[in-house]
Short mmCIF file of C-alpha atoms and ligand atoms in Angstrom, two decimals:
data_model
loop_
_atom_site.label_atom_id
_atom_site.label_comp_id
_atom_site.label_asym_id
_atom_site.label_seq_id
_atom_site.Cartn_x
_atom_site.Cartn_y
_atom_site.Cartn_z
CA UNK A 1 98.20 19.67 6.89
CA UNK A 2 100.04 19.71 3.52
CA UNK A 3 103.14 21.44 4.97
CA UNK A 4 103.86 18.52 7.32
CA UNK A 5 106.79 16.67 6.12
CA UNK A 6 106.71 13.22 4.86
CA UNK A 7 107.86 10.80 7.47
CA UNK A 8 107.49 7.34 5.82
CA UNK A 9 107.42 6.49 2.12
CA UNK A 10 106.81 2.89 0.92
CA UNK A 11 107.70 2.76 -2.70
CA UNK A 12 106.59 0.10 -4.92
CA UNK A 13 106.82 -2.87 -2.31
CA UNK A 14 106.43 -6.37 -3.77
CA UNK A 15 106.66 -9.73 -1.83
CA UNK A 16 105.71 -13.14 -2.75
CA UNK A 17 106.04 -16.47 -0.84
CA UNK A 18 106.33 -19.28 -3.27
CA UNK A 19 103.36 -19.09 -5.87
CA UNK A 20 101.77 -16.61 -3.54
CA UNK A 21 101.94 -13.00 -4.72
CA UNK A 22 101.31 -11.27 -1.32
CA UNK A 23 102.29 -7.68 -2.04
CA UNK A 24 101.80 -6.36 -5.46
CA UNK A 25 103.25 -2.98 -5.64
CA UNK A 26 102.36 -1.03 -2.50
CA UNK A 27 102.94 2.86 -2.50
CA UNK A 28 102.25 4.87 0.51
CA UNK A 29 103.39 8.21 1.63
CA UNK A 30 102.79 9.07 5.46
CA UNK A 31 103.22 12.36 6.88
CA UNK A 32 104.75 13.04 10.34
CA UNK A 33 102.10 12.56 12.97
CA UNK A 34 99.75 10.56 10.91
CA UNK A 35 97.89 7.66 12.56
CA UNK A 36 97.16 5.36 9.78
CA UNK A 37 94.95 2.49 10.22
CA UNK A 38 95.23 -0.30 7.77
CA UNK A 39 92.05 -2.33 7.08
CA UNK A 40 91.65 -5.38 4.85
CA UNK A 41 90.54 -9.04 4.60
CA UNK A 42 92.61 -11.62 6.19
CA UNK A 43 95.51 -12.81 3.97
CA UNK A 44 95.55 -9.33 1.95
CA UNK A 45 99.03 -8.88 3.11
CA UNK A 46 98.81 -6.21 5.89
CA UNK A 47 101.12 -8.07 8.29
CA UNK A 48 103.64 -8.90 5.52
CA UNK A 49 103.73 -5.16 4.60
CA UNK A 50 104.44 -4.16 8.28
CA UNK A 51 107.08 -6.74 8.48
CA UNK A 52 108.62 -5.45 5.12
CA UNK A 53 108.72 -1.98 6.54
CA UNK A 54 111.13 -3.07 9.26
CA UNK A 55 113.02 -5.82 7.19
CA UNK A 56 111.51 -8.70 9.46
CA UNK A 57 110.56 -9.75 6.10
CA UNK A 58 112.73 -8.73 3.06
CA UNK A 59 110.53 -7.40 0.27
CA UNK A 60 111.37 -8.65 -3.18
CA UNK A 61 111.33 -5.16 -4.84
CA UNK A 62 110.91 -1.73 -3.41
CA UNK A 63 112.23 0.90 -1.18
CA UNK A 64 111.36 2.00 2.37
CA UNK A 65 112.15 5.49 3.34
CA UNK A 66 111.86 6.68 7.11
CA UNK A 67 112.86 10.26 7.87
CA UNK A 68 114.81 10.57 4.70
CA UNK A 69 116.80 7.37 5.15
CA UNK A 70 116.19 5.10 2.35
CA UNK A 71 116.88 1.28 2.34
CA UNK A 72 116.27 -0.72 -0.78
CA UNK A 73 114.96 -4.29 -0.72
CA UNK A 74 118.19 -5.27 -2.29
CA UNK A 75 120.24 -3.86 0.54
CA UNK A 76 123.13 -6.20 1.31
CA UNK A 77 124.67 -4.19 4.42
CA UNK A 78 123.13 -5.45 7.56
CA UNK A 79 124.26 -2.10 9.20
CA UNK A 80 121.89 -0.26 7.16
CA UNK A 81 118.94 -2.50 7.95
CA UNK A 82 119.69 -2.17 11.61
CA UNK A 83 119.82 1.58 11.21
CA UNK A 84 116.29 1.51 9.57
CA UNK A 85 114.91 -0.79 12.28
CA UNK A 86 116.18 1.52 14.86
CA UNK A 87 114.06 4.31 13.57
CA UNK A 88 111.00 2.12 13.96
CA UNK A 89 109.45 0.04 16.84
CA UNK A 90 106.99 -2.77 16.54
CA UNK A 91 103.99 -3.88 18.71
CA UNK A 92 103.18 -7.47 18.13
CA UNK A 93 99.76 -9.26 18.04
CA UNK A 94 101.18 -11.99 20.42
CA UNK A 95 102.99 -9.17 22.48
CA UNK A 96 106.44 -11.03 22.23
CA UNK A 97 107.67 -9.60 25.52
CA UNK A 98 111.09 -11.01 26.71
CA UNK A 99 110.08 -13.72 28.86
CA UNK A 100 113.26 -13.71 30.84
CA UNK A 101 112.77 -9.96 31.63
CA UNK A 102 110.68 -8.25 33.99
CA UNK A 103 108.19 -5.63 32.89
CA UNK A 104 110.62 -2.78 33.44
CA UNK A 105 113.72 -4.65 32.10
CA UNK A 106 111.64 -5.43 28.82
CA UNK A 107 111.34 -1.76 28.44
CA UNK A 108 114.97 -0.91 29.44
CA UNK A 109 116.40 -3.61 27.07
CA UNK A 110 116.21 -1.73 23.82
CA UNK A 111 117.65 1.59 25.68
CA UNK A 112 120.59 -0.30 27.03
CA UNK A 113 121.41 -2.67 24.10
CA UNK A 114 120.67 -0.42 21.13
CA UNK A 115 121.02 3.13 22.55
CA UNK A 116 123.62 2.06 25.09
CA UNK A 117 121.94 4.07 27.91
CA UNK A 118 123.47 3.70 31.33
CA UNK A 119 121.55 1.34 33.59
CA UNK A 120 120.07 3.86 36.18
CA UNK A 121 118.99 6.28 33.46
CA UNK A 122 117.47 3.52 31.43
CA UNK A 123 115.44 2.41 34.59
CA UNK A 124 114.10 5.93 35.01
CA UNK A 125 113.02 6.33 31.35
CA UNK A 126 111.48 2.80 31.46
CA UNK A 127 109.41 3.55 34.57
CA UNK A 128 108.36 6.62 33.05
CA UNK A 129 107.12 4.69 29.95
CA UNK A 130 105.48 2.21 32.18
CA UNK A 131 103.77 5.15 34.01
CA UNK A 132 102.39 6.28 30.76
CA UNK A 133 100.72 2.98 30.20
CA UNK A 134 99.65 2.87 33.71
CA UNK A 135 101.71 -0.13 34.79
CA UNK A 136 104.33 1.43 37.02
CA UNK A 137 103.12 -0.96 39.75
CA UNK A 138 104.02 -3.95 37.69
CA UNK A 139 107.55 -3.01 37.00
CA UNK A 140 109.09 -6.05 38.65
CA UNK A 141 106.55 -8.60 37.27
CA UNK A 142 107.63 -11.08 34.65
CA UNK A 143 105.33 -11.35 31.57
CA UNK A 144 104.00 -14.66 32.53
CA UNK A 145 102.52 -13.09 35.60
CA UNK A 146 100.72 -10.66 33.67
CA UNK A 147 97.29 -10.46 31.81
CA UNK A 148 97.36 -10.32 27.93
CA UNK A 149 96.22 -6.72 28.30
CA UNK A 150 98.90 -5.72 30.57
CA UNK A 151 101.47 -7.47 28.48
CA UNK A 152 100.53 -5.57 25.42
CA UNK A 153 100.47 -2.24 27.22
CA UNK A 154 104.00 -3.11 28.24
CA UNK A 155 104.87 -3.95 24.68
CA UNK A 156 103.57 -0.57 23.89
CA UNK A 157 105.83 0.99 26.60
CA UNK A 158 108.80 -0.88 25.06
CA UNK A 159 108.25 0.44 21.67
CA UNK A 160 107.55 4.12 23.06
CA UNK A 161 110.64 4.27 25.17
CA UNK A 162 112.76 4.06 22.00
CA UNK A 163 111.29 7.29 20.66
CA UNK A 164 111.06 5.99 17.16
CA UNK A 165 109.99 7.82 14.22
CA UNK A 166 107.40 5.17 13.44
CA UNK A 167 105.40 2.68 15.58
CA UNK A 168 104.15 -0.33 13.83
CA UNK A 169 101.04 -1.96 15.33
CA UNK A 170 100.11 -5.48 14.04
CA UNK A 171 96.71 -6.47 15.27
CA UNK A 172 97.67 -5.31 18.73
CA UNK A 173 94.14 -6.37 20.34
CA UNK A 174 93.22 -9.29 18.40
CA UNK A 175 94.94 -11.92 20.78
CA UNK A 176 93.17 -10.44 23.80
CA UNK A 177 90.06 -11.49 25.76
CA UNK A 178 87.28 -9.16 24.70
CA UNK A 179 87.40 -7.50 28.03
CA UNK A 180 90.98 -6.50 27.74
CA UNK A 181 90.65 -4.93 24.20
CA UNK A 182 89.46 -1.62 25.61
CA UNK A 183 92.41 -1.03 28.02
CA UNK A 184 94.85 -1.53 25.15
CA UNK A 185 93.11 0.60 22.55
CA UNK A 186 92.90 3.50 25.02
CA UNK A 187 96.57 3.18 25.66
CA UNK A 188 96.95 3.12 21.96
CA UNK A 189 94.82 6.03 21.57
CA UNK A 190 97.00 8.07 24.21
CA UNK A 191 100.07 7.38 22.26
CA UNK A 192 98.29 8.54 19.11
CA UNK A 193 97.64 11.86 20.75
CA UNK A 194 101.25 12.62 21.44
CA UNK A 195 101.94 13.07 17.64
CA UNK A 196 104.00 10.12 16.87
CA UNK A 197 103.66 8.47 13.44
CA UNK A 198 101.86 5.19 13.56
CA UNK A 199 100.60 2.42 11.29
CA UNK A 200 97.92 0.36 12.98
CA UNK A 201 96.79 -2.96 11.40
CA UNK A 202 93.40 -3.59 13.06
CA UNK A 203 89.89 -4.94 12.52
CA UNK A 204 88.50 -2.30 15.18
CA UNK A 205 86.56 -0.10 13.08
CA UNK A 206 85.57 2.14 15.93
CA UNK A 207 89.12 2.69 16.74
CA UNK A 208 89.94 3.62 13.27
CA UNK A 209 86.97 6.05 13.12
CA UNK A 210 88.05 7.83 16.27
CA UNK A 211 91.84 7.62 16.53
CA UNK A 212 93.05 7.49 13.01
CA UNK A 213 93.92 10.62 10.81
CA UNK A 214 93.93 8.31 7.81
CA UNK A 215 92.45 4.83 6.84
CA UNK A 216 93.86 2.51 4.00
CA UNK A 217 92.01 -0.47 2.82
CA UNK A 218 94.31 -3.10 1.22
CA UNK A 219 93.25 -6.15 -0.68
CA UNK A 220 94.98 -8.50 -2.86
CA UNK A 221 98.34 -7.03 -1.89
CA UNK A 222 97.58 -3.47 -3.11
CA UNK A 223 96.02 -0.32 -1.72
CA UNK A 224 92.59 -0.24 -2.96
CA UNK A 225 91.37 2.93 -1.25
CA UNK A 226 92.98 5.58 0.96
CA UNK A 227 91.30 8.51 2.66
CA UNK A 228 90.24 10.10 5.89
CA UNK A 229 88.26 7.79 8.38
CA UNK A 230 85.06 9.56 7.56
CA UNK A 231 85.61 9.07 3.65
CA UNK A 232 86.71 5.43 3.96
CA UNK A 233 84.42 4.19 6.64
CA UNK A 234 81.21 6.19 6.22
CA UNK A 235 81.40 6.90 2.39
CA UNK A 236 83.60 4.33 0.87
CA UNK A 237 83.82 4.72 -2.87
CA UNK A 238 85.31 1.40 -3.98
CA UNK A 239 83.09 -1.51 -4.27
CA UNK A 240 85.32 -3.86 -2.57
CA UNK A 241 85.81 -1.59 0.42
CA UNK A 242 82.05 -1.43 0.75
CA UNK A 243 81.71 -5.10 0.66
CA UNK A 244 84.52 -5.60 3.40
CA UNK A 245 82.95 -2.99 5.68
CA UNK A 246 79.45 -4.71 5.13
CA UNK A 247 80.92 -7.99 6.19
CA UNK A 248 82.62 -6.63 9.13
CA UNK A 249 79.61 -4.65 10.36
CA UNK A 250 77.43 -7.90 9.67
CA UNK A 251 79.73 -9.72 11.78
CA UNK A 252 79.80 -7.08 14.57
CA UNK A 253 75.92 -7.08 14.57
CA UNK A 254 75.61 -10.83 14.73
CA UNK A 255 78.07 -11.10 17.52
CA UNK B 1 126.74 -64.53 54.20
CA UNK B 2 126.78 -60.74 54.06
CA UNK B 3 129.04 -59.46 56.67
CA UNK B 4 128.50 -55.97 57.73
CA UNK B 5 131.99 -55.38 58.93
CA UNK B 6 133.28 -55.72 55.32
CA UNK B 7 130.55 -53.56 54.17
CA UNK B 8 131.46 -50.85 56.56
CA UNK B 9 135.32 -51.27 55.96
CA UNK B 10 134.73 -51.07 52.19
CA UNK B 11 133.03 -47.57 52.45
CA UNK B 12 136.25 -45.85 53.27
CA UNK B 13 138.45 -46.89 50.18
CA UNK B 14 135.26 -46.33 47.83
CA UNK B 15 134.97 -42.68 49.48
CA UNK B 16 138.28 -42.16 48.67
CA UNK B 17 137.98 -42.89 45.15
CA UNK B 18 134.92 -40.34 44.77
CA UNK B 19 136.88 -37.44 43.86
CA UNK B 20 138.22 -39.35 40.88
CA UNK B 21 134.67 -40.16 39.89
CA UNK B 22 133.63 -36.27 40.44
CA UNK B 23 136.72 -35.11 38.27
CA UNK B 24 135.98 -37.66 35.46
CA UNK B 25 132.43 -36.34 35.47
CA UNK B 26 133.08 -32.73 35.61
CA UNK B 27 135.92 -33.06 32.95
CA UNK B 28 133.77 -35.04 30.57
CA UNK B 29 130.74 -32.91 30.89
CA UNK B 30 132.41 -29.58 30.31
CA UNK B 31 134.24 -31.06 27.41
CA UNK B 32 131.10 -32.61 26.03
CA UNK B 33 129.41 -29.38 26.48
CA UNK B 34 132.07 -27.16 24.82
CA UNK B 35 132.14 -29.63 21.77
CA UNK B 36 128.46 -30.17 21.93
CA UNK B 37 127.94 -26.43 21.55
CA UNK B 38 130.29 -26.37 18.44
CA UNK B 39 128.40 -29.42 17.02
CA UNK B 40 125.21 -27.83 17.56
CA UNK B 41 125.99 -24.59 15.58
CA UNK B 42 127.49 -26.87 12.81
CA UNK B 43 124.22 -29.04 12.66
CA UNK B 44 122.19 -25.94 12.49
CA UNK B 45 124.69 -24.27 9.92
CA UNK B 46 123.19 -22.61 6.87
CA UNK B 47 125.42 -24.71 4.63
CA UNK B 48 123.57 -27.90 3.88
CA UNK B 49 126.75 -29.96 3.22
CA UNK B 50 128.16 -29.07 6.73
CA UNK B 51 124.86 -29.82 8.61
CA UNK B 52 124.52 -33.07 6.80
CA UNK B 53 128.12 -34.21 7.64
CA UNK B 54 127.74 -33.33 11.21
CA UNK B 55 124.48 -34.91 11.66
CA UNK B 56 126.09 -38.19 10.40
CA UNK B 57 129.14 -37.70 12.75
CA UNK B 58 126.62 -37.20 15.57
CA UNK B 59 124.60 -40.16 14.96
CA UNK B 60 127.96 -42.27 14.64
CA UNK B 61 129.13 -41.00 17.99
CA UNK B 62 125.71 -42.04 19.40
CA UNK B 63 125.81 -45.45 18.15
CA UNK B 64 129.06 -46.50 19.75
CA UNK B 65 129.13 -47.95 23.34
CA UNK B 66 131.14 -45.95 25.71
CA UNK B 67 133.23 -48.91 26.78
CA UNK B 68 134.21 -49.43 23.03
CA UNK B 69 135.51 -45.67 23.09
CA UNK B 70 137.38 -46.41 26.20
CA UNK B 71 139.11 -49.63 24.76
CA UNK B 72 139.73 -47.84 21.41
CA UNK B 73 141.38 -44.71 22.79
CA UNK B 74 143.22 -46.52 25.67
CA UNK B 75 144.81 -48.97 23.14
CA UNK B 76 145.75 -46.21 20.86
CA UNK B 77 146.92 -44.05 23.55
CA UNK B 78 150.67 -44.83 23.30
CA UNK B 79 150.74 -44.41 19.52
CA UNK B 80 148.84 -41.00 19.78
CA UNK B 81 151.04 -39.70 22.43
CA UNK B 82 154.38 -40.78 20.67
CA UNK B 83 153.21 -38.87 17.74
CA UNK B 84 152.05 -35.92 19.77
CA UNK B 85 155.40 -35.78 21.42
CA UNK B 86 157.07 -35.49 18.04
CA UNK B 87 154.95 -32.97 16.71
CA UNK B 88 154.76 -30.82 19.95
CA UNK B 89 158.52 -31.61 20.99
CA UNK B 90 158.00 -32.89 24.41
CA UNK B 91 159.18 -36.31 26.03
CA UNK B 92 156.55 -38.82 26.56
CA UNK B 93 156.93 -41.15 29.49
CA UNK B 94 155.42 -44.38 28.66
CA UNK B 95 155.48 -45.48 32.13
CA UNK B 96 152.96 -42.73 33.09
CA UNK B 97 150.38 -42.50 30.23
CA UNK B 98 147.59 -39.96 30.58
CA UNK B 99 144.94 -42.50 30.96
CA UNK B 100 142.75 -40.11 33.05
CA UNK B 101 142.61 -37.58 30.11
CA UNK B 102 141.91 -40.31 27.81
CA UNK B 103 139.17 -41.61 29.85
CA UNK B 104 137.64 -37.98 29.92
CA UNK B 105 138.05 -37.55 26.26
CA UNK B 106 136.35 -41.01 25.69
CA UNK B 107 133.33 -40.09 27.94
CA UNK B 108 133.28 -36.80 26.39
CA UNK B 109 133.11 -38.01 22.85
CA UNK B 110 130.23 -40.32 23.56
CA UNK B 111 128.16 -37.44 25.11
CA UNK B 112 128.81 -34.91 22.56
CA UNK B 113 125.66 -35.90 20.54
CA UNK B 114 123.51 -35.72 23.60
CA UNK B 115 124.84 -32.27 24.36
CA UNK B 116 124.20 -31.29 20.83
CA UNK B 117 120.67 -32.47 20.93
CA UNK B 118 120.02 -30.81 24.27
CA UNK B 119 121.23 -27.32 22.64
CA UNK B 120 119.18 -27.65 19.63
CA UNK B 121 116.26 -28.68 21.47
CA UNK B 122 116.49 -25.80 23.84
CA UNK B 123 116.78 -23.50 20.95
CA UNK B 124 113.56 -24.71 19.53
CA UNK B 125 111.52 -24.21 22.51
CA UNK B 126 112.28 -20.41 22.35
CA UNK B 127 109.25 -18.74 20.44
CA UNK B 128 110.12 -17.20 17.18
CA UNK B 129 108.50 -13.97 18.65
CA UNK B 130 111.48 -13.57 21.09
CA UNK B 131 113.92 -13.31 18.06
CA UNK B 132 111.54 -10.85 16.20
CA UNK B 133 111.18 -8.73 19.08
CA UNK B 134 114.88 -8.23 19.40
CA UNK B 135 115.21 -7.88 15.60
CA UNK B 136 112.45 -5.12 15.49
CA UNK B 137 114.46 -3.04 18.09
CA UNK B 138 117.53 -3.37 16.02
CA UNK B 139 119.50 -5.87 17.87
CA UNK B 140 122.55 -7.57 16.03
CA UNK B 141 122.50 -11.21 15.84
CA UNK B 142 124.88 -11.58 18.68
CA UNK B 143 122.94 -9.13 20.86
CA UNK B 144 119.85 -11.15 20.35
CA UNK B 145 121.59 -14.45 21.17
CA UNK B 146 123.43 -13.40 24.10
CA UNK B 147 120.91 -11.06 25.82
CA UNK B 148 117.76 -12.85 24.98
CA UNK B 149 118.04 -16.43 23.36
CA UNK B 150 120.91 -17.90 25.26
CA UNK B 151 119.81 -17.29 28.75
CA UNK B 152 116.34 -18.53 27.81
CA UNK B 153 118.00 -21.69 26.14
CA UNK B 154 120.03 -22.35 29.35
CA UNK B 155 116.73 -22.58 31.29
CA UNK B 156 115.10 -24.77 28.76
CA UNK B 157 118.26 -26.98 28.76
CA UNK B 158 118.62 -27.50 32.61
CA UNK B 159 116.31 -30.83 32.92
CA UNK B 160 118.13 -32.38 29.98
CA UNK B 161 121.46 -31.25 31.34
CA UNK B 162 120.76 -32.73 34.76
CA UNK B 163 119.93 -36.05 33.26
CA UNK B 164 123.04 -36.31 31.05
CA UNK B 165 125.16 -35.05 34.11
CA UNK B 166 123.97 -38.05 36.21
CA UNK B 167 124.22 -40.47 33.57
CA UNK B 168 127.60 -39.36 32.72
CA UNK B 169 128.38 -39.71 36.35
CA UNK B 170 127.39 -43.24 36.43
CA UNK B 171 129.10 -44.05 33.10
CA UNK B 172 132.38 -42.92 34.75
CA UNK B 173 132.19 -46.37 36.43
CA UNK B 174 133.31 -47.95 33.12
CA UNK B 175 136.66 -46.16 33.26
CA UNK B 176 137.77 -48.84 35.87
CA UNK B 177 138.10 -51.17 32.72
CA UNK B 178 141.10 -49.05 31.74
CA UNK B 179 142.66 -49.26 35.08
CA UNK B 180 141.34 -45.83 36.60
CA UNK B 181 140.61 -45.95 40.15
CA UNK B 182 137.23 -44.20 40.48
CA UNK B 183 134.43 -45.43 42.81
CA UNK B 184 133.77 -48.54 40.94
CA UNK B 185 137.46 -49.36 40.55
CA UNK B 186 138.09 -48.70 44.33
CA UNK B 187 135.10 -51.12 45.23
CA UNK B 188 136.57 -53.70 42.82
CA UNK B 189 139.91 -53.48 44.19
CA UNK B 190 138.68 -53.86 47.86
CA UNK B 191 136.45 -56.79 46.78
CA UNK B 192 139.25 -58.80 45.22
CA UNK B 193 141.70 -58.16 47.90
CA UNK B 194 139.35 -59.32 50.62
CA UNK B 195 137.41 -61.60 48.39
CA UNK B 196 134.09 -59.91 49.56
CA UNK B 197 132.29 -58.96 46.38
CA UNK B 198 128.72 -58.51 47.70
CA UNK B 199 129.72 -56.30 50.55
CA UNK B 200 132.07 -54.08 48.40
CA UNK B 201 129.49 -53.71 45.61
CA UNK B 202 126.57 -52.94 47.84
CA UNK B 203 128.48 -50.22 49.62
CA UNK B 204 129.59 -48.94 46.15
CA UNK B 205 125.85 -48.82 45.07
CA UNK B 206 124.71 -47.09 48.19
CA UNK B 207 127.53 -44.44 47.72
CA UNK B 208 126.70 -44.04 44.11
CA UNK B 209 123.07 -43.44 45.03
CA UNK B 210 124.09 -40.79 47.85
CA UNK B 211 125.88 -38.84 44.96
CA UNK B 212 123.08 -39.18 42.60
CA UNK B 213 120.58 -37.97 45.12
CA UNK B 214 122.74 -34.80 45.82
CA UNK B 215 123.11 -33.98 42.24
CA UNK B 216 119.44 -34.44 41.55
CA UNK B 217 118.60 -32.10 44.43
CA UNK B 218 121.05 -29.51 43.10
CA UNK B 219 119.61 -29.65 39.50
CA UNK B 220 115.94 -29.41 40.54
CA UNK B 221 116.75 -26.36 42.79
CA UNK B 222 118.55 -24.78 39.93
CA UNK B 223 115.53 -25.54 37.66
CA UNK B 224 113.10 -24.02 40.13
CA UNK B 225 115.14 -20.89 40.62
CA UNK B 226 116.14 -20.32 36.90
CA UNK B 227 112.55 -20.93 35.54
CA UNK B 228 110.91 -18.81 37.94
CA UNK B 229 110.03 -16.34 35.08
CA UNK B 230 107.96 -18.96 33.24
CA UNK B 231 105.58 -19.39 36.17
CA UNK B 232 102.44 -17.31 36.82
CA UNK B 233 102.86 -17.55 40.44
CA UNK B 234 103.62 -14.07 41.94
CA UNK B 235 106.27 -13.98 44.69
CA UNK B 236 105.04 -12.65 48.03
CA UNK B 237 107.52 -9.84 48.10
CA UNK B 238 106.07 -8.45 44.74
CA UNK B 239 102.79 -8.72 46.10
CA UNK B 240 103.56 -6.64 48.98
CA UNK B 241 105.13 -4.16 46.83
CA UNK B 242 102.47 -3.92 44.58
CA UNK B 243 99.98 -3.22 47.55
CA UNK B 244 102.12 -0.57 48.63
CA UNK B 245 102.31 1.20 45.12
CA UNK B 246 98.59 0.85 44.31
CA UNK B 247 97.88 2.91 47.52
CA UNK B 248 99.09 5.78 45.22
CA UNK B 249 97.16 7.60 42.41
CA UNK B 250 98.19 5.25 39.57
CA UNK B 251 95.34 2.68 40.11
CA UNK B 252 92.93 5.50 40.23
CA UNK B 253 94.01 6.74 36.79
CA UNK B 254 93.70 3.11 35.60
CA UNK B 255 90.13 2.92 36.92
CA UNK B 256 89.42 6.18 35.09
CA UNK B 257 90.46 4.87 32.03
CA UNK B 258 88.44 1.93 32.33
CA UNK B 259 85.41 3.94 32.89
CA UNK B 260 86.10 6.09 29.94
CA UNK B 261 86.24 3.04 27.68
CA UNK B 262 82.90 1.63 28.97
N1 ATP C 301 106.46 -16.65 6.16
C1 ATP C 301 105.49 -16.91 5.26
N2 ATP C 301 105.69 -18.08 4.38
C2 ATP C 301 104.73 -18.11 3.51
N3 ATP C 301 103.68 -17.64 3.54
C3 ATP C 301 103.35 -16.64 4.16
C4 ATP C 301 104.36 -16.20 5.20
N4 ATP C 301 103.81 -15.13 5.83
C5 ATP C 301 102.66 -14.83 5.30
N5 ATP C 301 102.32 -15.81 4.24
C6 ATP C 301 101.16 -15.75 3.42
O1 ATP C 301 101.07 -14.39 2.71
C7 ATP C 301 99.61 -14.12 2.74
C8 ATP C 301 99.34 -12.75 3.44
O2 ATP C 301 99.69 -12.98 4.81
P1 ATP C 301 99.55 -11.73 5.90
O3 ATP C 301 99.78 -12.29 7.36
O4 ATP C 301 100.47 -10.58 5.43
O5 ATP C 301 98.06 -11.42 5.67
P2 ATP C 301 97.12 -10.51 6.78
O6 ATP C 301 96.52 -9.39 5.67
O7 ATP C 301 98.03 -9.96 7.83
O8 ATP C 301 96.06 -11.44 7.29
P3 ATP C 301 95.51 -11.54 8.68
O9 ATP C 301 94.35 -10.42 8.67
O10 ATP C 301 94.86 -12.84 8.85
O11 ATP C 301 96.40 -11.22 9.63
C9 ATP C 301 98.89 -15.22 3.39
O12 ATP C 301 98.20 -15.85 2.31
C10 ATP C 301 99.80 -15.95 4.01
O13 ATP C 301 99.59 -17.40 4.03
MG1 MG C 302 98.14 -10.28 10.06
#
């Protein structure tokens, strides 16, 4: 494992909103092919951290390195930020599919606009990506005509088709009806198997156990504990991790 | 007594003035839209001073009656044209003043704030997630606007645009006060010549209504077609295609996957 190269490196990330210090020096190195699940209570800064990685939110301090390309939070050149973003893709909690584009057009959009792929070729690639998430038959449907689970799988196809170095998932299943969670998680599991580097923020402990290669527990804007799924979920050392897991398990048991 | 013969007779001269009404409307709508887009950008400008200034300008334009704009512009027309003639070095014929152009300008000016509001409202209806999805893919600001945001804004703006369009169309009737022969002017002309006011104005009302209905229909059709993607209804054509495709192996795989989860 250790000979695998570092793909992502988050260095000393700080971020505040007004009085609220949301990220207080986050340092994470991620190797190529790692599937990192980030756990943590609400408000611990998980979403903010993901959004700082692709500069949807600009960190106050720190640097982001992806595939040996480093951008500082102080970077002024928009072109550098765009270049970093183009190494990543994001799957949103609310899917955020383009409402005015059909499923296949949603997947093609990034290829056409960012990678300047010709239309026919982009369509071919997009259809292949839709096939991977099992939705080729919905290619010509608009997002409004699809279920949440289907929309999210198209969101995943839209991310995959860009062949990014890193995919960011922000609670990809938490807006879904319970009966649709499974199809999306299994889709993400399939993606994880392809060896692409991923960071997944989720409250699905079972998913973390089974699909993650590494689990990080965040609280108060810092990394509290970091380890393999077995270490962190079955044998957490930190007291706060233990409390968090006990709460989640309690909630799951009472649900 | 209402005499039908005069009513029928008056239709023709009013219809002959219809192109003028449509030209005034089209000209004013296009000009107001262009200036309204500029105003919307300035109102939403990041520099606070600029957006305060333009918010005040908008409110000012909104507060002035259209007829007043028409009088203001037509009475200063000769002055303005003589000045322009000097600056741009052309000869201005006082006998043929550009009343029509000034009428369009007056109408447009009074509709700038409405067009501006229409655009900012449309922008606000687009969920933030649409922009963020573009940004996450690495779109530039312009790519985000012209591929995703502006097309959705246009759809969101259609109902308001339709309203402004027909309101402006009716407002063109005011331009007869500065001697323009549009439908209202045509009706008034016929009425005074024949001393038949009721007939001419009834005919005029009927014709305005016909034009109004036509545009209402057009806009509601555009609205339906353009906004299709927002509706959850699945067109029959696609349903058919889905049936054809699901005969293949894809759905079996999807079924397998669901079983695996359970
Ligand atoms: N744009 C913003 N403006 C102001 N405060 C913000 C903004 N975004 C996030 N916050 C605040 O930052 C803190 C961390 O938010 P964040 O969304 O990162 O938490 P999270 O760990 O993702 O929580 P959850 O599990 O509820 O999604 C919260 O207190 C939130 O209110
Ligand atoms: Mg969050």
